[in-house]
Amino acid sequence: MMSSENRSDFSASCSSISEEARAKINLALHVTGQRPDGYHLLDMLVTFTDHGDRLDFMRSPTDEFTLSGRFGETLAGDGGTNLVLKARDLLREAIGPLAFPVRIQLEKNLPVASGIGGGSADAAATLRGLMRLWGTSLPEEALAALALKLGADVPMCLASRPLIARGIGEKIEPVPELPVLAMVLANPLKGVSTPEVFRQLATKNNPALSLPPSRPLAADWLAAIAAARNDLEPPARELVPEIAVISAMLRAHGALLTRMSGSGATCFGIFATMAAAEDAAAALHDARPDWYFQATETVSGGE
């Protein structure tokens, strides 16, 4: 057994690696069908924000996992079901002896189970961070297959760039021309069951996502996003009426467009400028300090 003094010296001698786990925003989500195995077929326009969770990785005598951040306590009883630990274990199994013990610190800044891919983004960041720490990599196809084992959203979170995802989320097409968008993320911090949202969905064979072939200007993108939809929003509003309330609040504070992300309950409002988004987030927080409001920018498709 290593003494606490030696353990501290061991950890202090190792540099840490950090990874951002960016929030995933479904600008559009069309449910286009359902497979025989029950999985729904989706067309999604997805982007990612500067705001998200943060993971730090450090060599350690034994595996450790710690939590911090506003929503860290929510995951405190998660144990071995946490996607970060599942990602660590699957990657270690794939890599083998090079995968030495590691201390992982998750700063949980995003609401849990809120439709913005927090757990999936954490898992993807774990894969990226541990490959760097362990000084190894996997072939692209093997990494994609491993990510998909962790969840349908993990492959797109691994990319963390604007994209269109189809199928159950595994068919990914980059969208480098998508511009940076100023937005406010808003969540009433009330849970919504994803399986129940899908069960309440009236139609499961809806028109596919269709975007104009040329979208060079930000205004054109805003119109294209407005013409799309989130098919999960109507049933989610029935289950959690606060979604409609929070969307109305975003519009009242100047959002050019509002929509729910994923299966909810997080909504987003797109604003003309980052300053307008920050002002709106501050005013909304003053109005409902018990809810979650965060001004942020999305990443550029050209990064």
mmCIF file of C-alpha atoms in Angstrom:
data_model
loop_
_atom_site.group_PDB
_atom_site.id
_atom_site.type_symbol
_atom_site.label_atom_id
_atom_site.label_comp_id
_atom_site.label_asym_id
_atom_site.label_seq_id
_atom_site.Cartn_x
_atom_site.Cartn_y
_atom_site.Cartn_z
ATOM 1 C CA MET A 1 0.000 0.000 0.000
ATOM 2 C CA MET A 2 1.378 3.411 -0.972
ATOM 3 C CA SER A 3 1.453 5.941 1.883
ATOM 4 C CA SER A 4 -0.585 9.153 1.564
ATOM 5 C CA GLU A 5 2.691 11.154 1.474
ATOM 6 C CA ASN A 6 4.146 9.063 -1.352
ATOM 7 C CA ARG A 7 0.807 9.114 -3.113
ATOM 8 C CA SER A 8 0.747 12.933 -3.037
ATOM 9 C CA ASP A 9 4.303 13.057 -4.376
ATOM 10 C CA PHE A 10 3.332 10.598 -7.115
ATOM 11 C CA SER A 11 0.326 12.671 -8.206
ATOM 12 C CA ALA A 12 2.186 15.983 -7.976
ATOM 13 C CA SER A 13 4.888 14.712 -10.305
ATOM 14 C CA CYS A 14 2.371 14.061 -13.106
ATOM 15 C CA SER A 15 0.941 16.739 -15.331
ATOM 16 C CA SER A 16 -2.789 16.735 -15.821
ATOM 17 C CA ILE A 17 -4.651 16.735 -19.127
ATOM 18 C CA SER A 18 -7.954 18.582 -19.504
ATOM 19 C CA GLU A 19 -10.815 18.153 -21.946
ATOM 20 C CA GLU A 20 -13.914 20.261 -22.485
ATOM 21 C CA ALA A 21 -17.214 18.398 -22.759
ATOM 22 C CA ARG A 22 -19.274 20.869 -24.755
ATOM 23 C CA ALA A 23 -23.051 20.995 -24.552
ATOM 24 C CA LYS A 24 -24.706 19.442 -27.614
ATOM 25 C CA ILE A 25 -27.554 21.472 -29.082
ATOM 26 C CA ASN A 26 -30.156 19.968 -31.399
ATOM 27 C CA LEU A 27 -30.992 22.942 -33.593
ATOM 28 C CA ALA A 28 -33.410 20.579 -35.340
ATOM 29 C CA LEU A 29 -34.565 17.032 -34.599
ATOM 30 C CA HIS A 30 -36.866 15.223 -37.038
ATOM 31 C CA VAL A 31 -38.182 11.754 -36.165
ATOM 32 C CA THR A 32 -38.373 10.001 -39.542
ATOM 33 C CA GLY A 33 -39.152 6.385 -38.634
ATOM 34 C CA GLN A 34 -38.588 3.494 -36.269
ATOM 35 C CA ARG A 35 -36.493 0.354 -36.692
ATOM 36 C CA PRO A 36 -37.832 -3.134 -35.895
ATOM 37 C CA ASP A 37 -35.617 -3.166 -32.765
ATOM 38 C CA GLY A 38 -37.424 -0.094 -31.420
ATOM 39 C CA TYR A 39 -34.737 2.517 -32.102
ATOM 40 C CA HIS A 40 -36.098 5.687 -33.682
ATOM 41 C CA LEU A 41 -34.616 7.061 -36.899
ATOM 42 C CA LEU A 42 -33.656 10.707 -36.646
ATOM 43 C CA ASP A 43 -32.431 13.594 -38.778
ATOM 44 C CA MET A 44 -30.635 16.151 -36.595
ATOM 45 C CA LEU A 45 -28.849 19.437 -37.137
ATOM 46 C CA VAL A 46 -26.433 19.638 -34.226
ATOM 47 C CA THR A 47 -23.999 22.200 -32.911
ATOM 48 C CA PHE A 48 -21.931 22.560 -29.730
ATOM 49 C CA THR A 49 -21.400 25.405 -27.292
ATOM 50 C CA ASP A 50 -18.379 26.882 -25.567
ATOM 51 C CA HIS A 51 -20.102 26.156 -22.255
ATOM 52 C CA GLY A 52 -20.038 22.627 -20.904
ATOM 53 C CA ASP A 53 -18.512 20.225 -18.422
ATOM 54 C CA ARG A 54 -14.765 19.894 -17.848
ATOM 55 C CA LEU A 55 -12.724 16.756 -17.216
ATOM 56 C CA ASP A 56 -9.201 16.557 -15.815
ATOM 57 C CA PHE A 57 -7.094 13.400 -16.115
ATOM 58 C CA MET A 58 -3.973 12.522 -14.135
ATOM 59 C CA ARG A 59 -1.849 9.403 -13.685
ATOM 60 C CA SER A 60 -2.602 7.821 -10.311
ATOM 61 C CA PRO A 61 -1.596 4.770 -8.241
ATOM 62 C CA THR A 62 -5.215 3.562 -8.439
ATOM 63 C CA ASP A 63 -8.291 4.511 -10.439
ATOM 64 C CA GLU A 64 -10.159 7.423 -8.875
ATOM 65 C CA PHE A 65 -13.215 9.430 -9.898
ATOM 66 C CA THR A 66 -14.290 12.682 -8.249
ATOM 67 C CA LEU A 67 -17.092 15.139 -8.913
ATOM 68 C CA SER A 68 -17.441 18.889 -8.555
ATOM 69 C CA GLY A 69 -19.450 21.700 -10.143
ATOM 70 C CA ARG A 70 -23.016 22.945 -9.746
ATOM 71 C CA PHE A 71 -24.584 19.612 -10.745
ATOM 72 C CA GLY A 72 -21.902 17.284 -9.384
ATOM 73 C CA GLU A 73 -23.996 16.162 -6.418
ATOM 74 C CA THR A 74 -26.699 14.925 -8.805
ATOM 75 C CA LEU A 75 -24.291 12.247 -10.032
ATOM 76 C CA ALA A 76 -22.802 11.426 -6.633
ATOM 77 C CA GLY A 77 -24.765 8.181 -6.269
ATOM 78 C CA ASP A 78 -24.262 7.108 -9.865
ATOM 79 C CA GLY A 79 -21.382 4.721 -9.086
ATOM 80 C CA GLY A 80 -20.346 2.426 -11.903
ATOM 81 C CA THR A 81 -23.237 3.493 -14.129
ATOM 82 C CA ASN A 82 -21.585 6.821 -14.940
ATOM 83 C CA LEU A 83 -20.692 7.093 -18.642
ATOM 84 C CA VAL A 84 -17.255 8.486 -17.771
ATOM 85 C CA LEU A 85 -16.360 5.252 -15.994
ATOM 86 C CA LYS A 86 -17.882 3.136 -18.753
ATOM 87 C CA ALA A 87 -15.820 5.044 -21.339
ATOM 88 C CA ARG A 88 -12.656 4.574 -19.275
ATOM 89 C CA ASP A 89 -13.235 0.843 -18.916
ATOM 90 C CA LEU A 90 -14.130 0.223 -22.562
ATOM 91 C CA LEU A 91 -11.118 2.182 -23.797
ATOM 92 C CA ARG A 92 -8.814 0.385 -21.347
ATOM 93 C CA GLU A 93 -10.106 -2.951 -22.610
ATOM 94 C CA ALA A 94 -9.384 -1.894 -26.196
ATOM 95 C CA ILE A 95 -5.908 -0.491 -25.466
ATOM 96 C CA GLY A 96 -4.553 -3.034 -22.989
ATOM 97 C CA PRO A 97 -1.391 -2.733 -20.845
ATOM 98 C CA LEU A 98 -0.666 0.908 -21.793
ATOM 99 C CA ALA A 99 -3.811 1.980 -19.917
ATOM 100 C CA PHE A 100 -2.354 2.711 -16.455
ATOM 101 C CA PRO A 101 -4.550 3.785 -13.492
ATOM 102 C CA VAL A 102 -5.917 7.320 -13.709
ATOM 103 C CA ARG A 103 -7.597 9.928 -11.561
ATOM 104 C CA ILE A 104 -10.548 11.584 -13.327
ATOM 105 C CA GLN A 105 -12.124 14.790 -12.052
ATOM 106 C CA LEU A 106 -15.476 15.739 -13.587
ATOM 107 C CA GLU A 107 -16.641 19.322 -13.145
ATOM 108 C CA LYS A 108 -20.368 18.992 -13.838
ATOM 109 C CA ASN A 109 -21.634 22.352 -15.074
ATOM 110 C CA LEU A 110 -24.522 21.109 -17.243
ATOM 111 C CA PRO A 111 -27.880 19.914 -15.893
ATOM 112 C CA VAL A 112 -28.199 16.134 -15.852
ATOM 113 C CA ALA A 113 -30.531 14.354 -18.315
ATOM 114 C CA SER A 114 -31.513 17.633 -19.908
ATOM 115 C CA GLY A 115 -31.384 17.056 -23.673
ATOM 116 C CA ILE A 116 -28.002 18.672 -24.301
ATOM 117 C CA GLY A 117 -25.840 15.576 -24.302
ATOM 118 C CA GLY A 118 -24.076 16.134 -20.980
ATOM 119 C CA GLY A 119 -23.359 12.473 -20.230
ATOM 120 C CA SER A 120 -22.507 11.699 -23.851
ATOM 121 C CA ALA A 121 -20.200 14.718 -24.048
ATOM 122 C CA ASP A 122 -18.497 13.575 -20.827
ATOM 123 C CA ALA A 123 -17.970 10.093 -22.281
ATOM 124 C CA ALA A 124 -16.555 11.505 -25.521
ATOM 125 C CA ALA A 125 -14.225 13.834 -23.605
ATOM 126 C CA THR A 126 -13.078 10.844 -21.544
ATOM 127 C CA LEU A 127 -12.127 8.964 -24.706
ATOM 128 C CA ARG A 128 -10.220 11.969 -26.080
ATOM 129 C CA GLY A 129 -8.505 12.772 -22.787
ATOM 130 C CA LEU A 130 -7.439 9.236 -21.917
ATOM 131 C CA MET A 131 -6.034 8.581 -25.368
ATOM 132 C CA ARG A 132 -3.859 11.669 -24.862
ATOM 133 C CA LEU A 133 -2.869 10.687 -21.318
ATOM 134 C CA TRP A 134 -2.135 7.086 -22.282
ATOM 135 C CA GLY A 135 -0.241 8.229 -25.394
ATOM 136 C CA THR A 136 -2.163 6.030 -27.773
ATOM 137 C CA SER A 137 -5.045 6.035 -30.221
ATOM 138 C CA LEU A 138 -7.461 3.724 -31.973
ATOM 139 C CA PRO A 139 -8.203 3.435 -35.689
ATOM 140 C CA GLU A 140 -11.053 5.769 -36.652
ATOM 141 C CA GLU A 141 -13.555 2.955 -37.275
ATOM 142 C CA ALA A 142 -12.717 1.187 -34.011
ATOM 143 C CA LEU A 143 -13.067 4.421 -32.038
ATOM 144 C CA ALA A 144 -16.415 5.181 -33.694
ATOM 145 C CA ALA A 145 -17.685 1.681 -32.850
ATOM 146 C CA LEU A 146 -16.526 2.020 -29.242
ATOM 147 C CA ALA A 147 -18.220 5.432 -28.960
ATOM 148 C CA LEU A 148 -21.479 4.028 -30.313
ATOM 149 C CA LYS A 149 -21.421 1.305 -27.626
ATOM 150 C CA LEU A 150 -21.574 4.094 -25.055
ATOM 151 C CA GLY A 151 -24.610 5.732 -26.646
ATOM 152 C CA ALA A 152 -26.031 7.043 -29.907
ATOM 153 C CA ASP A 153 -24.956 10.632 -29.115
ATOM 154 C CA VAL A 154 -21.344 9.819 -28.209
ATOM 155 C CA PRO A 155 -19.943 9.648 -31.798
ATOM 156 C CA MET A 156 -21.203 13.162 -32.570
ATOM 157 C CA CYS A 157 -19.936 14.438 -29.205
ATOM 158 C CA LEU A 158 -16.567 12.938 -30.083
ATOM 159 C CA ALA A 159 -16.484 15.332 -33.048
ATOM 160 C CA SER A 160 -17.917 18.314 -31.077
ATOM 161 C CA ARG A 161 -18.328 20.320 -34.292
ATOM 162 C CA PRO A 162 -21.464 21.353 -36.230
ATOM 163 C CA LEU A 163 -22.908 18.369 -38.080
ATOM 164 C CA ILE A 164 -25.938 16.593 -39.437
ATOM 165 C CA ALA A 165 -26.588 13.203 -37.835
ATOM 166 C CA ARG A 166 -28.925 10.601 -39.283
ATOM 167 C CA GLY A 167 -29.991 7.046 -38.511
ATOM 168 C CA ILE A 168 -29.872 6.626 -34.733
ATOM 169 C CA GLY A 169 -27.135 9.265 -34.692
ATOM 170 C CA GLU A 170 -24.239 7.265 -36.128
ATOM 171 C CA LYS A 171 -24.327 8.656 -39.695
ATOM 172 C CA ILE A 172 -22.478 11.943 -39.360
ATOM 173 C CA GLU A 173 -21.908 14.666 -41.941
ATOM 174 C CA PRO A 174 -19.858 17.757 -40.947
ATOM 175 C CA VAL A 175 -21.435 21.184 -41.567
ATOM 176 C CA PRO A 176 -18.396 23.501 -41.711
ATOM 177 C CA GLU A 177 -20.398 26.482 -42.967
ATOM 178 C CA LEU A 178 -22.619 26.733 -39.859
ATOM 179 C CA PRO A 179 -21.822 30.108 -38.229
ATOM 180 C CA VAL A 180 -21.266 30.949 -34.575
ATOM 181 C CA LEU A 181 -24.576 31.570 -32.808
ATOM 182 C CA ALA A 182 -25.116 33.557 -29.609
ATOM 183 C CA MET A 183 -27.635 31.793 -27.419
ATOM 184 C CA VAL A 184 -29.087 31.312 -23.968
ATOM 185 C CA LEU A 185 -29.581 27.795 -22.632
ATOM 186 C CA ALA A 186 -32.567 27.544 -20.292
ATOM 187 C CA ASN A 187 -33.836 24.663 -18.168
ATOM 188 C CA PRO A 188 -36.511 24.629 -15.442
ATOM 189 C CA LEU A 189 -34.538 21.868 -13.671
ATOM 190 C CA LYS A 190 -37.458 19.502 -13.904
ATOM 191 C CA GLY A 191 -36.827 16.041 -15.289
ATOM 192 C CA VAL A 192 -38.457 14.731 -18.439
ATOM 193 C CA SER A 193 -38.370 11.036 -19.362
ATOM 194 C CA THR A 194 -36.929 10.458 -22.837
ATOM 195 C CA PRO A 195 -38.692 7.072 -23.261
ATOM 196 C CA GLU A 196 -41.987 8.677 -22.228
ATOM 197 C CA VAL A 197 -41.496 11.539 -24.712
ATOM 198 C CA PHE A 198 -41.025 9.016 -27.523
ATOM 199 C CA ARG A 199 -44.046 7.001 -26.328
ATOM 200 C CA GLN A 200 -46.189 10.148 -26.459
ATOM 201 C CA LEU A 201 -44.999 11.025 -29.980
ATOM 202 C CA ALA A 202 -48.081 11.140 -32.206
ATOM 203 C CA THR A 203 -46.309 10.460 -35.524
ATOM 204 C CA LYS A 204 -43.039 8.580 -35.974
ATOM 205 C CA ASN A 205 -42.748 8.904 -39.761
ATOM 206 C CA ASN A 206 -42.269 12.631 -40.234
ATOM 207 C CA PRO A 207 -40.673 14.533 -43.144
ATOM 208 C CA ALA A 208 -36.868 14.419 -43.199
ATOM 209 C CA LEU A 209 -34.629 17.381 -42.462
ATOM 210 C CA SER A 210 -34.163 19.504 -45.567
ATOM 211 C CA LEU A 211 -31.710 22.401 -45.676
ATOM 212 C CA PRO A 212 -31.115 24.731 -48.639
ATOM 213 C CA PRO A 213 -28.026 23.697 -50.651
ATOM 214 C CA SER A 214 -26.368 27.112 -50.256
ATOM 215 C CA ARG A 215 -26.375 28.840 -46.861
ATOM 216 C CA PRO A 216 -23.566 31.408 -46.863
ATOM 217 C CA LEU A 217 -25.105 34.022 -44.564
ATOM 218 C CA ALA A 218 -26.025 33.837 -40.884
ATOM 219 C CA ALA A 219 -29.509 35.205 -41.656
ATOM 220 C CA ASP A 220 -30.056 32.379 -44.146
ATOM 221 C CA TRP A 221 -29.109 29.856 -41.476
ATOM 222 C CA LEU A 222 -31.548 31.390 -38.994
ATOM 223 C CA ALA A 223 -34.360 31.056 -41.555
ATOM 224 C CA ALA A 224 -33.335 27.457 -42.313
ATOM 225 C CA ILE A 225 -33.333 26.529 -38.621
ATOM 226 C CA ALA A 226 -36.701 28.242 -38.114
ATOM 227 C CA ALA A 227 -38.174 26.197 -40.982
ATOM 228 C CA ALA A 228 -37.061 22.971 -39.283
ATOM 229 C CA ARG A 229 -38.471 21.602 -36.039
ATOM 230 C CA ASN A 230 -38.018 19.364 -33.012
ATOM 231 C CA ASP A 231 -40.623 16.614 -33.245
ATOM 232 C CA LEU A 232 -40.098 15.760 -29.572
ATOM 233 C CA GLU A 233 -41.038 19.219 -28.310
ATOM 234 C CA PRO A 234 -44.871 18.886 -28.432
ATOM 235 C CA PRO A 235 -45.005 15.675 -26.328
ATOM 236 C CA ALA A 236 -42.320 17.035 -23.976
ATOM 237 C CA ARG A 237 -44.421 20.168 -23.401
ATOM 238 C CA GLU A 238 -47.371 17.969 -22.470
ATOM 239 C CA LEU A 239 -45.250 16.175 -19.889
ATOM 240 C CA VAL A 240 -43.440 19.264 -18.573
ATOM 241 C CA PRO A 241 -45.502 22.464 -19.076
ATOM 242 C CA GLU A 242 -42.565 24.548 -17.834
ATOM 243 C CA ILE A 243 -40.933 24.008 -21.250
ATOM 244 C CA ALA A 244 -43.555 26.256 -22.839
ATOM 245 C CA VAL A 245 -43.118 28.795 -20.056
ATOM 246 C CA ILE A 246 -39.354 28.957 -20.406
ATOM 247 C CA SER A 247 -39.589 29.276 -24.203
ATOM 248 C CA ALA A 248 -41.967 32.220 -23.802
ATOM 249 C CA MET A 249 -39.553 33.828 -21.332
ATOM 250 C CA LEU A 250 -36.708 33.563 -23.847
ATOM 251 C CA ARG A 251 -38.822 35.190 -26.559
ATOM 252 C CA ALA A 252 -39.913 37.956 -24.192
ATOM 253 C CA HIS A 253 -36.260 38.767 -23.547
ATOM 254 C CA GLY A 254 -35.359 39.164 -27.212
ATOM 255 C CA ALA A 255 -34.622 35.702 -28.599
ATOM 256 C CA LEU A 256 -34.883 35.622 -32.396
ATOM 257 C CA LEU A 257 -35.738 31.916 -32.313
ATOM 258 C CA THR A 258 -36.470 29.466 -29.517
ATOM 259 C CA ARG A 259 -36.641 25.676 -29.519
ATOM 260 C CA MET A 260 -36.215 22.715 -27.209
ATOM 261 C CA SER A 261 -33.024 20.669 -27.563
ATOM 262 C CA GLY A 262 -33.169 16.881 -27.774
ATOM 263 C CA SER A 263 -35.874 15.363 -25.591
ATOM 264 C CA GLY A 264 -35.731 18.317 -23.180
ATOM 265 C CA ALA A 265 -36.169 19.966 -20.912
ATOM 266 C CA THR A 266 -33.400 22.390 -22.000
ATOM 267 C CA CYS A 267 -34.497 25.054 -24.460
ATOM 268 C CA PHE A 268 -32.322 27.518 -26.313
ATOM 269 C CA GLY A 269 -32.892 31.030 -27.579
ATOM 270 C CA ILE A 270 -30.773 32.419 -30.406
ATOM 271 C CA PHE A 271 -29.872 36.095 -29.992
ATOM 272 C CA ALA A 272 -28.518 38.738 -32.353
ATOM 273 C CA THR A 273 -25.342 39.291 -30.305
ATOM 274 C CA MET A 274 -23.512 37.759 -27.375
ATOM 275 C CA ALA A 275 -24.131 40.945 -25.369
ATOM 276 C CA ALA A 276 -27.881 40.542 -25.913
ATOM 277 C CA ALA A 277 -27.658 36.898 -24.817
ATOM 278 C CA GLU A 278 -25.745 37.820 -21.658
ATOM 279 C CA ASP A 279 -28.259 40.556 -20.771
ATOM 280 C CA ALA A 280 -31.149 38.152 -21.298
ATOM 281 C CA ALA A 281 -29.539 35.406 -19.202
ATOM 282 C CA ALA A 282 -28.938 37.828 -16.341
ATOM 283 C CA ALA A 283 -32.536 39.103 -16.435
ATOM 284 C CA LEU A 284 -33.947 35.580 -16.637
ATOM 285 C CA HIS A 285 -31.808 34.433 -13.714
ATOM 286 C CA ASP A 286 -33.096 37.372 -11.656
ATOM 287 C CA ALA A 287 -36.660 36.366 -12.514
ATOM 288 C CA ARG A 288 -36.186 32.665 -11.751
ATOM 289 C CA PRO A 289 -32.989 32.066 -9.746
ATOM 290 C CA ASP A 290 -34.101 28.473 -9.104
ATOM 291 C CA TRP A 291 -33.885 27.647 -12.830
ATOM 292 C CA TYR A 292 -30.849 27.280 -15.100
ATOM 293 C CA PHE A 293 -29.893 30.042 -17.551
ATOM 294 C CA GLN A 294 -26.564 30.233 -19.349
ATOM 295 C CA ALA A 295 -25.394 32.595 -22.077
ATOM 296 C CA THR A 296 -22.935 31.009 -24.473
ATOM 297 C CA GLU A 297 -21.726 30.885 -28.049
ATOM 298 C CA THR A 298 -21.686 27.913 -30.358
ATOM 299 C CA VAL A 299 -18.458 26.734 -31.955
ATOM 300 C CA SER A 300 -17.654 27.605 -35.542
ATOM 301 C CA GLY A 301 -18.113 24.918 -38.146
ATOM 302 C CA GLY A 302 -14.797 25.931 -39.654
ATOM 303 C CA GLU A 303 -12.736 25.250 -36.514
#
